[in-house]
Short mmCIF file of N, CA and C in Angstrom, two decimals:
data_model
loop_
_atom_site.label_atom_id
_atom_site.label_comp_id
_atom_site.label_asym_id
_atom_site.label_seq_id
_atom_site.Cartn_x
_atom_site.Cartn_y
_atom_site.Cartn_z
N MET A 1 0.85 -1.23 -0.01
CA MET A 1 -0.05 0.03 -0.03
C MET A 1 0.91 1.16 -0.02
N THR A 2 0.55 2.15 -0.91
CA THR A 2 1.23 3.46 -0.86
C THR A 2 0.80 4.34 0.24
N GLU A 3 1.79 4.99 0.97
CA GLU A 3 1.47 5.82 2.11
C GLU A 3 0.89 7.08 1.56
N MET A 4 0.01 7.63 2.24
CA MET A 4 -0.51 8.99 1.84
C MET A 4 0.50 10.12 2.43
N THR A 5 0.59 11.24 1.82
CA THR A 5 1.41 12.24 2.36
C THR A 5 0.67 12.97 3.48
N GLU A 6 1.41 13.66 4.34
CA GLU A 6 0.72 14.32 5.46
C GLU A 6 -0.12 15.40 4.95
N ASN A 7 0.33 16.13 3.98
CA ASN A 7 -0.35 17.35 3.47
C ASN A 7 -0.73 16.80 2.01
N ALA A 8 -1.32 15.68 1.83
CA ALA A 8 -1.57 15.18 0.53
C ALA A 8 -2.40 16.26 -0.31
N ILE A 9 -1.88 16.62 -1.37
CA ILE A 9 -2.54 17.63 -2.22
C ILE A 9 -3.61 16.91 -3.06
N THR A 10 -4.75 17.68 -3.28
CA THR A 10 -5.83 16.90 -4.04
C THR A 10 -5.56 17.15 -5.46
N CYS A 11 -5.85 18.32 -5.98
CA CYS A 11 -5.76 18.59 -7.39
C CYS A 11 -4.45 19.39 -7.69
N ALA A 12 -3.75 19.11 -8.85
CA ALA A 12 -2.64 19.77 -9.18
C ALA A 12 -3.13 21.08 -9.75
N TRP A 13 -4.36 21.41 -9.81
CA TRP A 13 -4.95 22.68 -10.18
C TRP A 13 -4.87 22.98 -11.53
N HIS A 14 -4.40 22.05 -12.41
CA HIS A 14 -4.68 22.15 -13.83
C HIS A 14 -4.45 20.89 -14.53
N PRO A 15 -5.32 20.63 -15.66
CA PRO A 15 -5.12 19.35 -16.25
C PRO A 15 -3.92 19.39 -17.08
N ILE A 16 -3.67 18.30 -17.77
CA ILE A 16 -2.46 18.36 -18.57
C ILE A 16 -2.54 19.44 -19.59
N GLU A 17 -1.43 19.97 -19.86
CA GLU A 17 -1.51 21.16 -20.77
C GLU A 17 -0.79 20.72 -22.08
N THR A 18 -1.46 19.92 -22.84
CA THR A 18 -0.98 19.52 -24.13
C THR A 18 -2.06 19.55 -25.06
N LYS A 19 -1.77 19.95 -26.36
CA LYS A 19 -2.82 19.81 -27.24
C LYS A 19 -2.45 18.72 -28.18
N ASN A 20 -1.80 17.66 -27.67
CA ASN A 20 -1.42 16.40 -28.34
C ASN A 20 -2.62 15.79 -28.94
N SER A 21 -2.64 15.57 -30.34
CA SER A 21 -3.90 15.09 -30.86
C SER A 21 -4.31 13.68 -30.52
N ILE A 22 -3.29 12.94 -29.90
CA ILE A 22 -3.68 11.63 -29.49
C ILE A 22 -4.57 11.61 -28.22
N TYR A 23 -4.42 12.72 -27.54
CA TYR A 23 -5.31 12.85 -26.29
C TYR A 23 -6.51 13.79 -26.50
N ASN A 24 -6.83 14.17 -27.75
CA ASN A 24 -7.84 15.12 -28.03
C ASN A 24 -8.61 14.74 -29.28
N LYS A 25 -9.16 13.54 -29.38
CA LYS A 25 -9.86 13.01 -30.42
C LYS A 25 -11.37 13.48 -30.36
N GLN A 26 -12.07 13.61 -31.34
CA GLN A 26 -13.33 14.13 -31.37
C GLN A 26 -14.49 13.34 -31.95
N PHE A 27 -15.67 13.42 -31.42
CA PHE A 27 -16.94 12.69 -31.90
C PHE A 27 -17.33 13.51 -33.03
N SER A 28 -17.33 14.80 -32.94
CA SER A 28 -17.97 15.61 -34.02
C SER A 28 -17.21 15.57 -35.37
N THR A 29 -15.95 15.09 -35.42
CA THR A 29 -15.21 14.90 -36.62
C THR A 29 -15.39 13.55 -37.16
N GLY A 30 -15.93 12.65 -36.33
CA GLY A 30 -15.95 11.15 -36.78
C GLY A 30 -14.75 10.39 -36.39
N GLU A 31 -13.76 11.07 -35.72
CA GLU A 31 -12.66 10.27 -35.17
C GLU A 31 -12.98 9.28 -34.18
N LEU A 32 -14.00 9.57 -33.50
CA LEU A 32 -14.42 8.65 -32.36
C LEU A 32 -15.98 8.14 -32.67
N PRO A 33 -16.15 6.86 -32.58
CA PRO A 33 -17.40 6.37 -32.76
C PRO A 33 -18.38 6.73 -31.53
N ILE A 34 -19.61 7.14 -31.73
CA ILE A 34 -20.55 7.36 -30.73
C ILE A 34 -21.31 6.16 -30.38
N GLU A 35 -20.82 5.48 -29.33
CA GLU A 35 -21.47 4.14 -29.00
C GLU A 35 -21.65 4.10 -27.48
N PRO A 36 -22.85 3.68 -27.13
CA PRO A 36 -23.34 3.70 -25.68
C PRO A 36 -22.33 2.67 -24.91
N ASN A 37 -22.09 3.06 -23.71
CA ASN A 37 -21.21 2.14 -22.81
C ASN A 37 -19.84 1.80 -23.36
N ARG A 38 -19.35 2.71 -24.19
CA ARG A 38 -17.95 2.51 -24.71
C ARG A 38 -16.96 3.40 -24.02
N TYR A 39 -17.31 4.40 -23.31
CA TYR A 39 -16.43 5.38 -22.73
C TYR A 39 -16.72 5.61 -21.23
N SER A 40 -15.62 5.97 -20.58
CA SER A 40 -15.65 6.40 -19.11
C SER A 40 -14.95 7.64 -18.88
N LEU A 41 -15.58 8.41 -18.13
CA LEU A 41 -15.06 9.84 -17.79
C LEU A 41 -14.29 9.54 -16.58
N VAL A 42 -12.96 9.69 -16.54
CA VAL A 42 -12.13 9.60 -15.33
C VAL A 42 -12.13 11.05 -14.77
N TRP A 43 -12.59 11.14 -13.61
CA TRP A 43 -12.73 12.60 -12.99
C TRP A 43 -12.65 12.51 -11.43
N GLY A 44 -12.62 13.68 -10.87
CA GLY A 44 -12.59 13.85 -9.42
C GLY A 44 -13.40 14.97 -9.03
N ALA A 45 -14.31 14.77 -8.03
CA ALA A 45 -15.28 15.83 -7.50
C ALA A 45 -14.54 17.03 -7.06
N PHE A 46 -13.35 16.91 -6.79
CA PHE A 46 -12.54 18.00 -6.15
C PHE A 46 -11.98 18.89 -7.20
N CYS A 47 -11.96 18.53 -8.47
CA CYS A 47 -11.39 19.18 -9.64
C CYS A 47 -12.35 20.14 -10.32
N PRO A 48 -11.97 21.42 -10.41
CA PRO A 48 -12.84 22.28 -11.04
C PRO A 48 -12.88 22.19 -12.60
N TRP A 49 -11.88 21.35 -13.26
CA TRP A 49 -11.98 21.16 -14.62
C TRP A 49 -12.93 20.00 -14.94
N ALA A 50 -12.71 18.92 -14.01
CA ALA A 50 -13.44 17.76 -14.27
C ALA A 50 -15.02 17.80 -13.87
N THR A 51 -15.31 18.54 -12.94
CA THR A 51 -16.62 18.61 -12.32
C THR A 51 -17.73 19.15 -13.36
N PRO A 52 -17.40 20.28 -14.03
CA PRO A 52 -18.49 20.57 -14.96
C PRO A 52 -18.84 19.43 -16.09
N VAL A 53 -17.87 18.64 -16.40
CA VAL A 53 -18.11 17.66 -17.44
C VAL A 53 -18.81 16.57 -16.77
N ALA A 54 -18.51 16.23 -15.61
CA ALA A 54 -19.35 15.13 -14.89
C ALA A 54 -20.91 15.65 -14.73
N ILE A 55 -20.90 16.88 -14.32
CA ILE A 55 -22.27 17.34 -14.21
C ILE A 55 -23.05 17.37 -15.49
N LEU A 56 -22.49 17.83 -16.53
CA LEU A 56 -23.14 17.73 -17.83
C LEU A 56 -23.60 16.31 -18.22
N ILE A 57 -22.69 15.29 -17.99
CA ILE A 57 -23.07 13.92 -18.21
C ILE A 57 -24.32 13.63 -17.38
N ASP A 58 -24.32 13.90 -16.05
CA ASP A 58 -25.39 13.59 -15.28
C ASP A 58 -26.71 14.34 -15.66
N LEU A 59 -26.69 15.55 -15.74
CA LEU A 59 -27.92 16.33 -16.21
C LEU A 59 -28.46 15.99 -17.55
N SER A 60 -27.68 15.72 -18.59
CA SER A 60 -28.11 15.46 -19.83
C SER A 60 -28.67 13.98 -19.96
N GLY A 61 -28.34 13.19 -18.99
CA GLY A 61 -28.90 11.73 -19.09
C GLY A 61 -27.82 10.90 -19.73
N LEU A 62 -26.60 11.44 -20.15
CA LEU A 62 -25.58 10.67 -20.72
C LEU A 62 -24.87 9.73 -19.75
N ASP A 63 -25.32 9.80 -18.47
CA ASP A 63 -24.78 8.91 -17.45
C ASP A 63 -25.37 7.53 -17.71
N GLN A 64 -26.37 7.44 -18.57
CA GLN A 64 -27.03 6.09 -18.93
C GLN A 64 -26.14 5.40 -20.00
N VAL A 65 -25.27 6.10 -20.66
CA VAL A 65 -24.51 5.58 -21.74
C VAL A 65 -23.07 5.82 -21.73
N ILE A 66 -22.58 6.66 -20.70
CA ILE A 66 -21.18 6.93 -20.46
C ILE A 66 -20.95 6.80 -19.11
N TYR A 67 -19.89 5.80 -18.82
CA TYR A 67 -19.52 5.59 -17.37
C TYR A 67 -18.71 6.68 -16.81
N LYS A 68 -18.62 6.73 -15.51
CA LYS A 68 -17.76 7.64 -14.76
C LYS A 68 -16.94 6.80 -13.81
N SER A 69 -15.53 7.04 -13.92
CA SER A 69 -14.68 6.43 -12.95
C SER A 69 -13.91 7.47 -12.11
N PRO A 70 -14.48 7.61 -10.87
CA PRO A 70 -13.97 8.59 -10.04
C PRO A 70 -12.60 8.14 -9.42
N VAL A 71 -11.60 9.17 -9.39
CA VAL A 71 -10.35 8.75 -8.79
C VAL A 71 -10.30 9.10 -7.32
N TYR A 72 -9.34 8.54 -6.52
CA TYR A 72 -9.27 8.84 -5.07
C TYR A 72 -8.90 10.28 -5.05
N PRO A 73 -9.34 11.03 -4.05
CA PRO A 73 -9.10 12.52 -4.10
C PRO A 73 -7.80 12.96 -3.49
N LEU A 74 -7.04 12.01 -2.94
CA LEU A 74 -5.74 12.42 -2.39
C LEU A 74 -4.52 11.81 -3.20
N ARG A 75 -3.53 12.48 -3.43
CA ARG A 75 -2.46 11.95 -4.02
C ARG A 75 -1.63 10.79 -3.25
N HIS A 76 -1.07 9.87 -3.78
CA HIS A 76 -0.25 8.99 -3.01
C HIS A 76 0.97 9.56 -2.77
N SER A 77 1.71 9.27 -1.61
CA SER A 77 3.04 9.74 -1.14
C SER A 77 4.05 9.69 -2.26
N GLY A 78 4.58 10.90 -2.58
CA GLY A 78 5.72 10.84 -3.54
C GLY A 78 5.29 10.66 -5.02
N ILE A 79 3.95 10.59 -5.18
CA ILE A 79 3.51 10.41 -6.62
C ILE A 79 2.55 11.69 -6.96
N ASN A 80 3.03 12.74 -7.46
CA ASN A 80 2.25 13.92 -7.70
C ASN A 80 1.89 14.06 -9.31
N ASP A 81 1.99 12.93 -9.99
CA ASP A 81 1.78 13.17 -11.44
C ASP A 81 0.75 12.03 -11.86
N ASP A 82 0.12 11.48 -10.94
CA ASP A 82 -0.81 10.51 -11.26
C ASP A 82 -2.11 10.35 -10.31
N TRP A 83 -3.16 9.82 -10.81
CA TRP A 83 -4.38 9.60 -9.93
C TRP A 83 -4.64 8.08 -9.78
N PHE A 84 -4.92 7.65 -8.59
CA PHE A 84 -5.34 6.28 -8.25
C PHE A 84 -6.73 6.12 -8.13
N PHE A 85 -7.28 4.90 -8.21
CA PHE A 85 -8.67 4.71 -8.06
C PHE A 85 -9.11 4.24 -6.64
N GLY A 86 -8.09 4.20 -5.84
CA GLY A 86 -8.49 3.98 -4.46
C GLY A 86 -7.34 4.39 -3.60
N LYS A 87 -7.49 4.23 -2.16
CA LYS A 87 -6.65 4.60 -1.25
C LYS A 87 -5.25 3.74 -1.27
N ASP A 88 -5.33 2.72 -1.77
CA ASP A 88 -4.18 1.85 -2.09
C ASP A 88 -3.99 1.41 -3.42
N ASP A 89 -2.78 0.87 -3.73
CA ASP A 89 -2.47 0.49 -5.14
C ASP A 89 -3.33 -0.66 -5.55
N SER A 90 -3.87 -1.36 -4.78
CA SER A 90 -4.60 -2.62 -5.14
C SER A 90 -6.02 -2.36 -5.47
N THR A 91 -6.50 -1.14 -5.30
CA THR A 91 -7.80 -0.86 -5.78
C THR A 91 -7.88 -0.70 -7.28
N VAL A 92 -8.76 -1.54 -7.94
CA VAL A 92 -8.83 -1.42 -9.44
C VAL A 92 -10.20 -0.82 -9.75
N ASP A 93 -10.17 0.11 -10.77
CA ASP A 93 -11.43 0.53 -11.22
C ASP A 93 -12.25 -0.63 -11.90
N PRO A 94 -13.49 -0.76 -11.54
CA PRO A 94 -14.32 -1.88 -12.09
C PRO A 94 -14.49 -1.70 -13.58
N ILE A 95 -14.55 -0.58 -14.14
CA ILE A 95 -14.72 -0.32 -15.58
C ILE A 95 -13.58 -0.47 -16.39
N LEU A 96 -12.54 0.20 -15.94
CA LEU A 96 -11.23 0.35 -16.72
C LEU A 96 -10.34 -0.84 -16.53
N LYS A 97 -10.47 -1.44 -15.36
CA LYS A 97 -9.62 -2.53 -14.99
C LYS A 97 -8.14 -2.24 -14.82
N THR A 98 -7.95 -0.81 -14.24
CA THR A 98 -6.64 -0.39 -13.99
C THR A 98 -6.63 0.18 -12.50
N ASN A 99 -5.55 0.34 -11.94
CA ASN A 99 -5.43 0.89 -10.67
C ASN A 99 -5.04 2.43 -10.65
N ARG A 100 -4.51 2.88 -11.83
CA ARG A 100 -4.17 4.31 -11.88
C ARG A 100 -4.35 4.89 -13.23
N LEU A 101 -4.59 6.19 -13.37
CA LEU A 101 -4.93 6.67 -14.67
C LEU A 101 -3.83 6.71 -15.55
N SER A 102 -2.58 6.81 -15.12
CA SER A 102 -1.35 6.83 -16.11
C SER A 102 -1.48 5.62 -16.99
N GLN A 103 -1.89 4.37 -16.43
CA GLN A 103 -1.88 3.23 -17.30
C GLN A 103 -2.81 3.46 -18.59
N SER A 104 -3.81 4.13 -18.58
CA SER A 104 -4.61 4.55 -19.69
C SER A 104 -3.88 5.51 -20.71
N TYR A 105 -3.05 6.36 -20.12
CA TYR A 105 -2.10 7.30 -20.96
C TYR A 105 -1.17 6.49 -21.70
N GLN A 106 -0.56 5.49 -20.80
CA GLN A 106 0.45 4.68 -21.44
C GLN A 106 -0.05 3.67 -22.57
N LYS A 107 -1.33 3.37 -22.47
CA LYS A 107 -1.86 2.52 -23.54
C LYS A 107 -2.05 3.36 -24.79
N THR A 108 -2.28 4.67 -24.61
CA THR A 108 -2.39 5.58 -25.73
C THR A 108 -1.09 5.90 -26.33
N ASP A 109 -0.02 6.11 -25.41
CA ASP A 109 1.32 6.32 -25.83
C ASP A 109 2.21 5.62 -24.85
N PRO A 110 2.83 4.61 -25.37
CA PRO A 110 3.70 3.75 -24.50
C PRO A 110 4.93 4.54 -23.91
N ASN A 111 5.22 5.65 -24.61
CA ASN A 111 6.42 6.53 -24.09
C ASN A 111 5.88 7.73 -23.19
N PHE A 112 4.65 7.64 -22.78
CA PHE A 112 4.12 8.71 -21.91
C PHE A 112 4.79 8.76 -20.65
N THR A 113 5.33 9.97 -20.27
CA THR A 113 5.99 10.13 -18.98
C THR A 113 5.49 11.35 -18.31
N GLY A 114 4.42 11.98 -18.81
CA GLY A 114 4.00 13.25 -18.17
C GLY A 114 2.93 13.02 -17.07
N ARG A 115 2.07 14.07 -16.71
CA ARG A 115 1.11 13.98 -15.67
C ARG A 115 -0.24 13.60 -16.23
N ALA A 116 -0.60 12.52 -15.66
CA ALA A 116 -2.05 12.05 -15.96
C ALA A 116 -3.00 12.90 -15.41
N GLY A 117 -3.88 13.59 -16.20
CA GLY A 117 -4.86 14.59 -15.61
C GLY A 117 -6.24 14.18 -15.75
N VAL A 118 -7.10 14.87 -14.88
CA VAL A 118 -8.54 14.65 -14.92
C VAL A 118 -9.17 15.96 -15.40
N PRO A 119 -10.14 15.99 -16.09
CA PRO A 119 -10.87 14.89 -16.68
C PRO A 119 -10.22 14.29 -17.92
N SER A 120 -10.35 13.00 -18.02
CA SER A 120 -9.84 12.21 -19.18
C SER A 120 -11.00 11.27 -19.56
N LEU A 121 -11.30 11.26 -20.87
CA LEU A 121 -12.26 10.32 -21.38
C LEU A 121 -11.45 9.13 -21.86
N VAL A 122 -11.87 7.91 -21.56
CA VAL A 122 -11.10 6.72 -21.81
C VAL A 122 -12.16 5.84 -22.59
N ASP A 123 -11.52 5.27 -23.71
CA ASP A 123 -12.34 4.20 -24.47
C ASP A 123 -12.16 2.97 -23.76
N VAL A 124 -13.25 2.47 -23.24
CA VAL A 124 -13.31 1.15 -22.43
C VAL A 124 -12.77 -0.07 -23.18
N GLN A 125 -13.05 -0.05 -24.45
CA GLN A 125 -12.64 -1.14 -25.23
C GLN A 125 -11.15 -1.23 -25.44
N THR A 126 -10.37 -0.08 -25.54
CA THR A 126 -9.00 -0.20 -25.82
C THR A 126 -8.31 0.20 -24.54
N GLY A 127 -8.94 0.95 -23.65
CA GLY A 127 -8.25 1.41 -22.54
C GLY A 127 -7.50 2.65 -22.58
N ARG A 128 -7.59 3.25 -23.82
CA ARG A 128 -6.77 4.45 -24.07
C ARG A 128 -7.51 5.77 -23.84
N VAL A 129 -6.80 6.79 -23.39
CA VAL A 129 -7.36 8.16 -23.27
C VAL A 129 -7.68 8.79 -24.67
N VAL A 130 -8.89 9.08 -24.97
CA VAL A 130 -9.29 9.67 -26.25
C VAL A 130 -9.40 11.17 -26.16
N ASN A 131 -9.73 11.72 -25.00
CA ASN A 131 -9.89 13.17 -24.91
C ASN A 131 -9.55 13.58 -23.50
N ALA A 132 -8.68 14.62 -23.34
CA ALA A 132 -8.32 15.09 -22.00
C ALA A 132 -8.51 16.57 -21.96
N ASP A 133 -9.26 17.20 -22.76
CA ASP A 133 -9.42 18.59 -22.79
C ASP A 133 -10.82 18.94 -22.30
N PRO A 134 -10.92 19.50 -21.10
CA PRO A 134 -12.19 19.93 -20.38
C PRO A 134 -13.06 20.58 -21.21
N ASN A 135 -12.63 21.61 -21.95
CA ASN A 135 -13.53 22.58 -22.61
C ASN A 135 -14.07 21.83 -23.96
N GLU A 136 -13.20 21.05 -24.63
CA GLU A 136 -13.64 20.28 -25.73
C GLU A 136 -14.56 19.25 -25.39
N LEU A 137 -14.44 18.58 -24.17
CA LEU A 137 -15.34 17.61 -23.72
C LEU A 137 -16.75 18.12 -23.49
N LEU A 138 -16.89 19.34 -23.03
CA LEU A 138 -18.20 19.89 -22.79
C LEU A 138 -18.96 19.86 -24.05
N THR A 139 -18.32 20.35 -25.12
CA THR A 139 -19.04 20.36 -26.44
C THR A 139 -19.16 19.14 -27.11
N GLU A 140 -18.18 18.40 -26.98
CA GLU A 140 -18.07 17.02 -27.66
C GLU A 140 -18.95 15.97 -26.89
N LEU A 141 -19.40 16.21 -25.76
CA LEU A 141 -20.41 15.24 -25.21
C LEU A 141 -21.79 15.74 -25.23
N ILE A 142 -22.06 17.01 -25.68
CA ILE A 142 -23.43 17.50 -25.75
C ILE A 142 -23.98 17.47 -27.20
N ASP A 143 -23.33 17.98 -28.23
CA ASP A 143 -23.76 17.98 -29.49
C ASP A 143 -23.86 16.76 -30.25
N PRO A 144 -22.60 16.06 -30.38
CA PRO A 144 -22.79 14.73 -31.06
C PRO A 144 -23.61 13.62 -30.51
N TRP A 145 -23.85 13.76 -29.11
CA TRP A 145 -24.51 12.71 -28.40
C TRP A 145 -26.07 13.00 -28.16
N THR A 146 -26.55 14.02 -28.93
CA THR A 146 -28.07 14.30 -28.64
C THR A 146 -28.99 13.12 -28.75
N ALA A 147 -28.67 12.15 -29.51
CA ALA A 147 -29.64 10.93 -29.61
C ALA A 147 -29.69 10.21 -28.23
N TYR A 148 -28.74 10.48 -27.41
CA TYR A 148 -28.87 9.78 -26.00
C TYR A 148 -29.12 10.72 -24.96
N THR A 149 -29.36 12.00 -25.21
CA THR A 149 -29.65 12.99 -24.14
C THR A 149 -31.05 12.99 -23.72
N LYS A 150 -31.44 13.41 -22.54
CA LYS A 150 -32.79 13.53 -22.22
C LYS A 150 -33.40 14.74 -22.93
N ASP A 151 -34.67 14.66 -23.07
CA ASP A 151 -35.45 15.80 -23.82
C ASP A 151 -35.15 17.05 -23.15
N GLY A 152 -34.86 18.10 -23.94
CA GLY A 152 -34.64 19.46 -23.40
C GLY A 152 -33.21 19.75 -22.87
N THR A 153 -32.36 18.83 -22.89
CA THR A 153 -31.12 19.05 -22.33
C THR A 153 -30.20 19.47 -23.29
N LYS A 154 -30.48 19.53 -24.70
CA LYS A 154 -29.60 20.11 -25.70
C LYS A 154 -29.25 21.53 -25.24
N ASN A 155 -30.24 22.15 -24.61
CA ASN A 155 -29.96 23.61 -24.21
C ASN A 155 -29.06 23.82 -23.04
N LEU A 156 -28.48 22.71 -22.49
CA LEU A 156 -27.60 23.01 -21.23
C LEU A 156 -26.41 23.65 -21.59
N PHE A 157 -25.85 23.58 -22.83
CA PHE A 157 -24.62 24.15 -23.31
C PHE A 157 -24.75 24.62 -24.61
N GLN A 158 -25.67 25.74 -24.67
CA GLN A 158 -26.14 26.36 -25.97
C GLN A 158 -24.86 27.01 -26.60
N PRO A 159 -24.85 26.87 -27.94
CA PRO A 159 -23.69 27.49 -28.62
C PRO A 159 -23.57 29.04 -28.35
N LYS A 160 -24.71 29.81 -28.20
CA LYS A 160 -24.69 31.14 -28.06
C LYS A 160 -24.15 31.58 -26.58
N LEU A 161 -24.27 30.52 -25.76
CA LEU A 161 -23.83 30.88 -24.34
C LEU A 161 -22.50 30.22 -23.88
N ARG A 162 -22.02 29.35 -24.81
CA ARG A 162 -20.80 28.58 -24.43
C ARG A 162 -19.66 29.49 -23.91
N GLU A 163 -19.33 30.65 -24.71
CA GLU A 163 -18.21 31.42 -24.39
C GLU A 163 -18.40 32.06 -23.01
N ALA A 164 -19.58 32.50 -22.61
CA ALA A 164 -19.94 33.07 -21.30
C ALA A 164 -19.87 31.93 -20.27
N ILE A 165 -20.29 30.78 -20.57
CA ILE A 165 -20.25 29.72 -19.58
C ILE A 165 -18.71 29.38 -19.33
N GLN A 166 -17.93 29.19 -20.44
CA GLN A 166 -16.50 28.86 -20.13
C GLN A 166 -15.70 30.00 -19.50
N ALA A 167 -16.12 31.35 -19.68
CA ALA A 167 -15.55 32.28 -19.04
C ALA A 167 -15.86 32.30 -17.50
N THR A 168 -17.06 32.00 -17.24
CA THR A 168 -17.45 31.80 -15.78
C THR A 168 -16.75 30.76 -15.11
N ASN A 169 -16.68 29.64 -15.81
CA ASN A 169 -15.96 28.38 -15.34
C ASN A 169 -14.49 28.80 -15.10
N GLN A 170 -13.93 29.55 -15.87
CA GLN A 170 -12.47 29.96 -15.83
C GLN A 170 -12.30 30.90 -14.57
N LYS A 171 -13.32 31.88 -14.39
CA LYS A 171 -13.26 32.69 -13.31
C LYS A 171 -13.25 31.91 -12.01
N ILE A 172 -14.18 30.94 -11.91
CA ILE A 172 -14.30 29.98 -10.80
C ILE A 172 -13.06 29.44 -10.47
N ILE A 173 -12.49 28.70 -11.51
CA ILE A 173 -11.24 28.13 -11.42
C ILE A 173 -10.07 28.95 -10.90
N ASP A 174 -9.94 30.13 -11.54
CA ASP A 174 -8.90 31.07 -11.01
C ASP A 174 -9.06 31.39 -9.64
N ASN A 175 -10.25 31.69 -9.23
CA ASN A 175 -10.46 32.10 -7.64
C ASN A 175 -10.14 30.90 -6.87
N LEU A 176 -10.51 29.69 -7.28
CA LEU A 176 -10.29 28.41 -6.45
C LEU A 176 -8.75 28.21 -6.34
N SER A 177 -8.10 28.30 -7.48
CA SER A 177 -6.57 28.00 -7.40
C SER A 177 -5.90 29.13 -6.58
N THR A 178 -6.32 30.20 -6.66
CA THR A 178 -5.67 31.38 -5.76
C THR A 178 -5.93 31.11 -4.28
N VAL A 179 -6.96 30.60 -4.00
CA VAL A 179 -7.32 30.24 -2.53
C VAL A 179 -6.51 29.06 -2.16
N ILE A 180 -6.47 28.06 -2.95
CA ILE A 180 -5.77 26.94 -2.50
C ILE A 180 -4.39 27.25 -2.40
N GLY A 181 -3.78 28.06 -3.33
CA GLY A 181 -2.29 28.52 -3.15
C GLY A 181 -2.02 29.25 -1.86
N LYS A 182 -2.97 30.04 -1.43
CA LYS A 182 -2.98 30.73 -0.13
C LYS A 182 -3.05 29.73 0.97
N ILE A 183 -3.92 28.88 1.01
CA ILE A 183 -4.04 27.83 1.99
C ILE A 183 -2.79 27.07 2.24
N GLU A 184 -2.23 26.69 1.17
CA GLU A 184 -0.94 25.77 1.31
C GLU A 184 0.08 26.68 2.13
N THR A 185 0.07 27.97 2.16
CA THR A 185 1.10 28.65 2.85
C THR A 185 0.67 29.01 4.39
N VAL A 186 -0.38 28.77 4.76
CA VAL A 186 -1.01 28.99 5.98
C VAL A 186 -0.47 28.13 7.14
N SER A 187 0.10 28.61 8.23
CA SER A 187 0.69 27.69 9.24
C SER A 187 0.02 27.87 10.70
N SER A 188 -1.09 28.61 10.65
CA SER A 188 -1.93 28.88 11.86
C SER A 188 -3.38 29.16 11.64
N GLN A 189 -4.14 28.92 12.74
CA GLN A 189 -5.63 29.13 12.47
C GLN A 189 -5.88 30.66 12.28
N GLU A 190 -4.95 31.56 12.93
CA GLU A 190 -5.13 32.94 12.66
C GLU A 190 -4.83 33.32 11.30
N SER A 191 -3.72 32.85 10.72
CA SER A 191 -3.47 33.13 9.30
C SER A 191 -4.65 32.66 8.47
N TYR A 192 -5.13 31.49 8.74
CA TYR A 192 -6.28 31.03 7.93
C TYR A 192 -7.51 31.89 8.05
N ASN A 193 -7.79 32.48 9.23
CA ASN A 193 -8.89 33.37 9.43
C ASN A 193 -8.69 34.57 8.64
N GLN A 194 -7.49 35.10 8.27
CA GLN A 194 -7.25 36.27 7.57
C GLN A 194 -7.37 36.01 6.14
N LEU A 195 -7.57 34.83 5.66
CA LEU A 195 -7.53 34.59 4.17
C LEU A 195 -8.86 35.26 3.61
N GLY A 196 -10.00 35.08 4.42
CA GLY A 196 -11.30 35.66 4.15
C GLY A 196 -11.40 36.39 2.95
#
């Protein structure tokens, strides 16, 4: 079992920063087949990038055709570039049959040595990450998948409101990451109370 760090950080506060096309395939272009029960969203409720995608899946009814694989919210000791599916290394995600997210990145690219980030959409058949861009995932999971969404949910992420929604999401993320950065430097209750 991997030990947890005393001050185990939850989110690295930004997803992987790559526009590598092998991690950003799209349904709208036909690169990815739209098939029920073929994909799983690897996410964490603690992550401001992953949560909007998970909420969209739930509200739209896509949770009936797209799985969700939540990661354990704390990093394992000494491993700040990966997410595990449980408190210890032996916990295996029942859908993806892996114990850590980097295994899906390595199936996509055997030479992968970067940081495995959430959200990541994984093809359950191949075990590969097919899209790891949170903004793209919002559009790619609503428009091409309308045949599987609940009635009336196409308006959840309307094209005319997308820019404003994404700007609001970014403002929330910026504010959260600023607070987290400040919290990490606090050494007393008094200092914490002054963060307000």
